[in-house]
Coordinates of C-alpha atoms in Angstrom, one line a residue:
M1 CA 4.6 -4.5 -7.9
A2 CA 6.2 -7.5 -6.4
E3 CA 9.6 -5.8 -7.1
T4 CA 8.3 -2.7 -5.2
I5 CA 7.7 -4.9 -2.2
C6 CA 11.2 -6.4 -2.4
R7 CA 12.8 -2.9 -2.7
T8 CA 10.9 -1.7 0.3
L9 CA 12.2 -4.5 2.4
R10 CA 15.7 -3.9 0.9
D11 CA 15.6 -0.2 1.9
G12 CA 14.5 -0.9 5.5
G13 CA 13.2 1.7 7.9
L14 CA 14.4 5.2 8.9
E15 CA 16.0 5.9 12.2
G16 CA 13.4 5.9 15.0
E17 CA 10.7 4.3 12.9
H18 CA 9.4 0.7 12.9
A19 CA 10.9 -1.7 10.3
P20 CA 8.8 -2.3 7.2
A21 CA 6.8 -5.5 7.5
L22 CA 5.2 -7.7 4.9
A23 CA 2.3 -10.1 5.5
I24 CA 1.7 -12.7 2.8
K25 CA -1.8 -14.2 2.9
D26 CA -2.9 -17.3 0.9
S27 CA -5.6 -19.9 1.1
V28 CA -6.5 -23.3 -0.2
A29 CA -8.1 -21.6 -3.3
S30 CA -4.8 -20.0 -4.1
P31 CA -2.0 -21.9 -2.4
F32 CA 1.0 -20.0 -3.7
G33 CA 2.1 -18.4 -0.4
L34 CA 5.3 -20.5 -0.1
D35 CA 6.2 -19.6 -3.7
V36 CA 5.8 -15.9 -3.0
F37 CA 7.7 -16.2 0.3
S38 CA 10.6 -18.0 -1.5
H39 CA 10.6 -15.3 -4.2
V40 CA 10.9 -12.5 -1.6
L41 CA 13.5 -14.5 0.3
T42 CA 15.6 -14.9 -2.8
Q43 CA 15.4 -11.3 -3.9
L44 CA 16.3 -10.0 -0.5
S45 CA 19.2 -12.4 -0.3
N46 CA 20.6 -11.1 -3.6
Y47 CA 20.3 -7.5 -2.3
I48 CA 22.2 -8.4 0.9
L49 CA 25.0 -10.2 -1.0
A50 CA 25.3 -7.3 -3.4
G51 CA 25.6 -4.8 -0.6
K52 CA 22.5 -2.9 -1.8
S53 CA 20.4 -3.7 1.3
Q54 CA 20.2 -1.8 4.6
S55 CA 20.5 -5.2 6.3
R56 CA 23.7 -7.0 6.5
G57 CA 22.3 -10.4 7.4
L58 CA 19.1 -12.6 7.3
V59 CA 17.6 -14.7 10.0
V60 CA 15.1 -17.4 8.7
V61 CA 12.7 -18.8 11.2
A62 CA 11.7 -22.2 9.8
F63 CA 8.4 -23.6 11.0
R64 CA 7.0 -25.2 7.8
R65 CA 10.2 -26.4 6.0
S66 CA 13.5 -27.8 7.2
P67 CA 16.7 -25.8 7.1
S68 CA 17.9 -28.1 4.3
F69 CA 15.0 -26.9 2.1
Y70 CA 16.1 -23.3 2.3
V71 CA 19.7 -24.0 1.8
N72 CA 18.9 -26.0 -1.4
L73 CA 16.5 -23.3 -2.5
L74 CA 19.1 -20.5 -2.3
K75 CA 21.8 -22.7 -3.9
E76 CA 19.4 -23.5 -6.8
R77 CA 18.9 -19.8 -7.4
G78 CA 22.7 -19.3 -7.6
I79 CA 23.2 -17.7 -4.2
D80 CA 26.3 -18.4 -2.2
V81 CA 25.0 -19.7 1.2
N82 CA 27.4 -19.3 4.2
H83 CA 27.1 -18.4 7.9
K84 CA 28.5 -14.9 7.3
W85 CA 25.1 -13.5 6.2
V86 CA 22.4 -16.0 6.9
R87 CA 21.3 -18.0 9.9
I88 CA 18.3 -20.4 10.2
L89 CA 16.4 -20.9 13.5
D90 CA 15.1 -24.5 13.2
C91 CA 11.6 -24.7 14.7
Y92 CA 10.7 -27.6 12.3
T93 CA 12.9 -30.5 13.3
N94 CA 12.4 -30.6 17.1
P95 CA 9.7 -28.1 18.0
F96 CA 9.0 -29.5 21.6
G97 CA 12.4 -30.9 22.4
W98 CA 11.3 -34.5 22.1
K99 CA 14.2 -35.6 19.9
E100 CA 16.9 -34.1 22.2
R101 CA 18.1 -37.4 23.4
L102 CA 17.9 -39.1 20.0
N103 CA 21.1 -39.0 17.9
V104 CA 19.3 -38.6 14.6
K105 CA 20.7 -36.8 11.6
E106 CA 17.8 -34.5 10.5
H107 CA 19.5 -32.5 7.7
S108 CA 22.7 -32.0 5.9
Q109 CA 26.0 -31.0 7.4
E110 CA 25.9 -27.7 5.5
A111 CA 22.5 -26.9 6.9
S112 CA 23.7 -27.9 10.4
T113 CA 26.4 -25.2 10.4
L114 CA 23.8 -22.5 9.5
S115 CA 21.0 -23.6 11.8
S116 CA 20.2 -23.5 15.5
F117 CA 17.5 -25.6 17.2
C118 CA 14.5 -24.1 19.0
K119 CA 13.5 -26.8 21.5
D120 CA 10.2 -25.2 22.6
V121 CA 8.2 -23.2 20.1
R122 CA 5.6 -22.4 22.8
D123 CA 8.0 -20.2 24.6
L124 CA 7.8 -17.0 22.5
D125 CA 10.1 -15.0 24.8
K126 CA 12.9 -17.4 24.3
L127 CA 12.1 -17.5 20.6
Y128 CA 12.4 -13.7 20.4
S129 CA 15.8 -13.9 22.3
S130 CA 17.1 -16.6 19.9
I131 CA 16.1 -14.5 16.8
V132 CA 17.9 -11.4 18.2
E133 CA 21.0 -13.4 19.2
L134 CA 21.3 -14.9 15.7
G135 CA 20.9 -11.5 14.1
K136 CA 23.5 -9.9 16.3
G137 CA 25.9 -12.8 15.6
L138 CA 25.6 -11.9 11.9
I139 CA 26.4 -8.2 12.2
G140 CA 28.9 -8.6 15.0
Q141 CA 29.9 -5.4 16.9
E142 CA 29.1 -3.2 14.0
K143 CA 26.2 -0.8 14.0
G144 CA 24.2 -2.7 11.4
R145 CA 20.9 -4.3 10.9
F146 CA 19.5 -7.7 9.9
S147 CA 16.2 -8.9 8.4
V148 CA 13.9 -11.6 9.7
A149 CA 11.8 -14.1 7.7
I150 CA 9.2 -16.3 9.3
D151 CA 7.9 -18.9 6.9
L152 CA 4.6 -19.6 8.6
V153 CA 2.9 -17.7 11.4
S154 CA 0.0 -20.1 11.3
E155 CA 2.2 -22.7 12.9
M156 CA 3.0 -20.3 15.7
L157 CA -0.7 -19.7 16.3
R158 CA -1.2 -23.4 16.9
H159 CA 0.9 -23.2 20.1
A160 CA 0.4 -19.6 21.2
S161 CA -2.4 -17.0 21.4
I162 CA -2.8 -14.2 18.9
S163 CA -1.8 -11.6 21.6
S164 CA 1.5 -13.4 22.2
V165 CA 2.3 -13.7 18.5
S166 CA 1.4 -10.1 17.8
N167 CA 3.7 -9.0 20.7
L168 CA 6.5 -11.0 19.2
L169 CA 6.1 -9.4 15.8
S170 CA 5.7 -5.9 17.2
S171 CA 8.8 -6.3 19.3
L172 CA 10.8 -7.4 16.2
R173 CA 9.5 -4.5 14.2
S174 CA 10.4 -2.0 16.9
H175 CA 13.9 -3.4 17.5
D176 CA 16.5 -0.9 16.5
Q177 CA 18.7 -3.5 14.7
V178 CA 15.9 -5.1 12.6
S179 CA 15.8 -3.7 9.1
S180 CA 12.7 -5.5 7.8
I181 CA 10.5 -8.5 8.5
F182 CA 8.1 -10.6 6.5
W183 CA 6.0 -13.7 7.2
L184 CA 3.4 -16.1 5.6
L185 CA -0.1 -16.7 6.9
H186 CA -2.7 -19.2 5.8
S187 CA -5.7 -16.9 6.2
D188 CA -8.4 -19.5 5.8
L189 CA -7.2 -21.4 8.9
H190 CA -7.9 -18.6 11.3
E191 CA -10.7 -16.2 12.3
V192 CA -11.1 -12.9 10.6
R193 CA -10.0 -11.0 13.7
V194 CA -6.6 -12.9 13.6
S195 CA -5.9 -11.9 10.1
T196 CA -7.0 -8.3 10.9
V197 CA -4.5 -8.1 13.8
L198 CA -1.6 -9.3 11.7
E199 CA -2.6 -7.0 8.8
Y200 CA -2.6 -4.1 11.3
L201 CA 1.0 -4.9 12.4
S202 CA 2.3 -4.9 8.8
S203 CA 3.0 -2.0 6.5
M204 CA 2.4 -4.2 3.4
V205 CA -0.1 -6.9 2.8
A206 CA 0.1 -9.3 -0.1
S207 CA -3.1 -11.3 -0.7
L208 CA -3.3 -14.2 -3.1
E209 CA -6.6 -14.8 -4.6
P210 CA -7.9 -17.3 -7.2
I211 CA -7.9 -16.1 -10.8
N212 CA -11.3 -17.8 -11.4
A213 CA -14.2 -18.3 -9.0
P214 CA -15.9 -21.7 -9.6
T215 CA -19.7 -21.5 -10.1
I216 CA -22.2 -24.0 -8.7
G217 CA -25.0 -25.4 -10.7
Q218 CA -23.9 -23.8 -14.0
K219 CA -22.8 -25.9 -17.1
G220 CA -21.9 -28.9 -15.0
D221 CA -18.8 -29.8 -13.0
L222 CA -16.4 -30.1 -15.9
E223 CA -16.2 -26.3 -16.3
N224 CA -15.5 -26.0 -12.5
L225 CA -12.7 -28.5 -12.8
S226 CA -11.2 -26.5 -15.6
L227 CA -11.4 -23.3 -13.6
L228 CA -9.9 -25.0 -10.5
E229 CA -7.0 -26.3 -12.7
Q230 CA -6.3 -22.8 -13.8
N231 CA -6.3 -21.6 -10.2
F232 CA -3.4 -24.0 -9.5
R233 CA -1.3 -22.5 -12.2
K234 CA -1.9 -18.8 -11.8
G235 CA -3.7 -16.4 -9.4
K236 CA -4.2 -12.8 -8.5
F237 CA -1.5 -11.0 -6.5
Q238 CA -3.0 -8.0 -4.7
A239 CA -0.8 -5.8 -2.6
R240 CA -1.7 -3.0 -0.2
F241 CA 0.8 -0.4 0.8
K242 CA 0.4 1.8 3.9
R243 CA 2.2 5.1 3.5
R244 CA 3.6 7.2 6.3
N245 CA 0.9 9.9 5.8
G246 CA -1.8 7.4 6.5
R247 CA -2.9 6.8 2.9
V248 CA -3.3 3.3 1.4
R249 CA -2.3 2.3 -2.1
V250 CA -3.7 -1.0 -3.6
M251 CA -2.2 -2.6 -6.7
C252 CA -2.9 -5.9 -8.5
E253 CA -0.9 -8.3 -10.7
E254 CA -1.3 -11.8 -12.1
L255 CA 0.9 -14.5 -10.7
H256 CA 2.1 -17.4 -12.9
V257 CA 3.7 -20.5 -11.3
E258 CA 6.4 -22.2 -13.4
L259 CA 9.0 -24.8 -12.8
S260 CA 11.7 -22.2 -12.6
G261 CA 9.8 -20.0 -10.2
I262 CA 7.0 -17.5 -10.4
N263 CA 6.4 -14.6 -12.7
F264 CA 4.4 -11.4 -12.2
T265 CA 2.6 -9.7 -15.0
S266 CA 0.2 -6.8 -15.2
V267 CA -3.6 -7.4 -15.2
S268 CA -4.8 -8.5 -18.6
S269 CA -7.1 -6.4 -20.8
E270 CA -9.9 -8.9 -20.4
D271 CA -10.0 -8.3 -16.7
G272 CA -10.2 -4.5 -17.4
I273 CA -13.2 -5.1 -19.7
I274 CA -14.9 -7.2 -17.1
N275 CA -14.3 -4.5 -14.5
Q276 CA -15.9 -1.9 -16.9
R277 CA -18.9 -4.2 -17.2
L278 CA -19.3 -4.4 -13.5
L279 CA -19.6 -0.6 -13.2
P280 CA -23.2 0.5 -12.4
K281 CA -25.2 1.8 -15.3
V282 CA -26.2 5.5 -15.0
Q283 CA -28.3 7.9 -17.1
F284 CA -25.4 10.2 -17.8
S285 CA -21.9 10.0 -19.1
L286 CA -18.9 11.2 -17.1
Q287 CA -16.7 11.5 -20.2
L288 CA -16.8 14.0 -23.0
S289 CA -16.7 13.3 -26.7
E290 CA -14.2 15.0 -29.0
K291 CA -17.0 17.3 -30.3
E292 CA -18.0 18.3 -26.8
Q293 CA -14.4 18.9 -25.8
T294 CA -14.0 21.2 -28.9
E295 CA -17.2 23.1 -28.1
R296 CA -16.1 23.5 -24.4
A297 CA -12.8 24.9 -25.5
K298 CA -14.5 27.7 -27.5
V299 CA -16.4 29.0 -24.5
V300 CA -14.9 32.3 -23.3
L301 CA -15.1 32.4 -19.5
P302 CA -15.8 35.7 -17.7
F303 CA -12.4 35.9 -16.1
E304 CA -10.6 35.6 -19.5
H305 CA -9.6 38.7 -21.5
Q306 CA -12.2 39.6 -24.1
G307 CA -10.8 42.9 -25.3
N308 CA -9.0 41.6 -28.4
G309 CA -5.6 42.5 -27.0
K310 CA -6.7 45.7 -25.3
P311 CA -6.5 46.0 -21.5
I312 CA -9.8 45.2 -19.7
Q313 CA -11.0 47.7 -17.1
I314 CA -13.5 46.3 -14.5
Y315 CA -15.9 49.0 -13.2
D316 CA -16.2 48.8 -9.4
G317 CA -18.9 51.5 -9.0
R318 CA -16.6 54.4 -8.7
R319 CA -15.5 56.9 -11.3
S320 CA -11.9 56.5 -12.3
I321 CA -9.5 59.4 -12.8
S322 CA -9.6 59.0 -16.6
E323 CA -13.4 59.4 -16.6
N324 CA -13.2 62.6 -14.6
K325 CA -10.6 64.0 -17.0
N326 CA -12.8 63.0 -20.0
E327 CA -15.8 64.8 -18.4
E328 CA -13.8 67.9 -17.8
T329 CA -12.7 67.9 -21.4
L330 CA -16.3 67.5 -22.7
V331 CA -17.6 70.3 -20.5
S332 CA -14.8 72.6 -21.8
T333 CA -15.7 71.8 -25.4
G334 CA -19.4 72.2 -24.7
K335 CA -20.3 68.5 -25.3
L336 CA -21.6 66.4 -22.5
Q337 CA -22.3 62.8 -23.1
T338 CA -25.4 61.3 -21.5
D339 CA -25.7 57.8 -20.0
E340 CA -27.2 56.6 -23.2
D341 CA -24.2 57.8 -25.2
T342 CA -21.6 56.2 -22.9
G343 CA -23.5 52.9 -22.6
K344 CA -23.4 53.1 -18.8
G345 CA -26.2 53.5 -16.4
E346 CA -26.7 54.1 -12.7
I347 CA -29.0 52.7 -10.0
I348 CA -31.3 55.1 -8.3
Y349 CA -32.8 53.9 -5.0
F350 CA -36.0 55.4 -3.5
R351 CA -36.9 54.7 0.1
D352 CA -40.3 53.3 0.7
S353 CA -41.0 55.6 3.6
D354 CA -39.3 58.2 5.8
D355 CA -39.2 55.7 8.6
E356 CA -36.7 53.6 6.8
M357 CA -33.2 54.3 8.1
P358 CA -30.4 54.9 5.7
D359 CA -27.6 52.4 5.5
S360 CA -25.0 52.9 8.2
D361 CA -22.6 51.0 10.3
E362 CA -24.5 51.9 13.5
D363 CA -26.5 49.1 15.2
P364 CA -30.2 50.3 15.4
D365 CA -30.6 48.2 18.5
D366 CA -27.7 49.7 20.3
D367 CA -29.9 51.5 22.8
L368 CA -31.8 48.4 24.0
D369 CA -30.9 47.0 27.4
I370 CA -31.0 43.3 26.9

């Protein structure tokens, strides 16, 4: 499922449509948002270098980590980092321009060649222009596209309103040269309406949830500590995909955090058994046993052929041509079958009174002036 998300970002959007957007949500109970963000960033970088992605470059907007962190991350994953395909907009080192006059070396020389400073993160219009300029610098004069990765939208919401941030994200999605965009959000730091707005702007939502919910007042605190320890090693990765026809598909996987990275596995059978136990108990069964299925297969339905290979003729109330010929043959031979012999009957209708009008297509109230 995580690979499906990466492939969707790789393929980008169609001409005239908004770029696919991914919102990654985490919380204190399951703090693996940066790991998932790094995984998606690494996979998309591999697709770009291999020439399999619609985008030809990647712009990383760094709020939570320094440019040196992302340079080292990509190099540890065996990715060749250079200014031809990746640029980093540094909103971490000097977010308000206070260090402009200080000659302080904030990161490595290699990261300096790939990064550009954002001196005021509160000015989202200038931030938008910087992102677009860096992206156009990657693709040059060619008619290509670039991807955008924002490592923490929660940091943006500290200095700007939700309406300004949503306008920035919407403008990036609708830009004709943006192939895809994804961002990270600490959902427990904001109100529900903020998360709802950002989910509405995205075409994919990846929510990280704890694998075990700690209980209060049951079997002491030692069990809760054990559950919390497991939550910091693995969690639930639930993704929601919005299709073009308006339908929504929800999928779930288990997330395991290791030193080499993160791994995604299908939901274990134990969770499936627990989900079955959570189903409401009803007085009837919605499934058939093998015996019931066999008996149901033996039932001959009315619309099926029951003539043992012979053609079935359905009587529609009128005599067919073959019946008229048979009657003429019987009259000529002096033998006339009755209804009892043929096994067929007829309906005789007697009117209750002479006042009852016979069936006709005429309206009996046609002479009334209403």
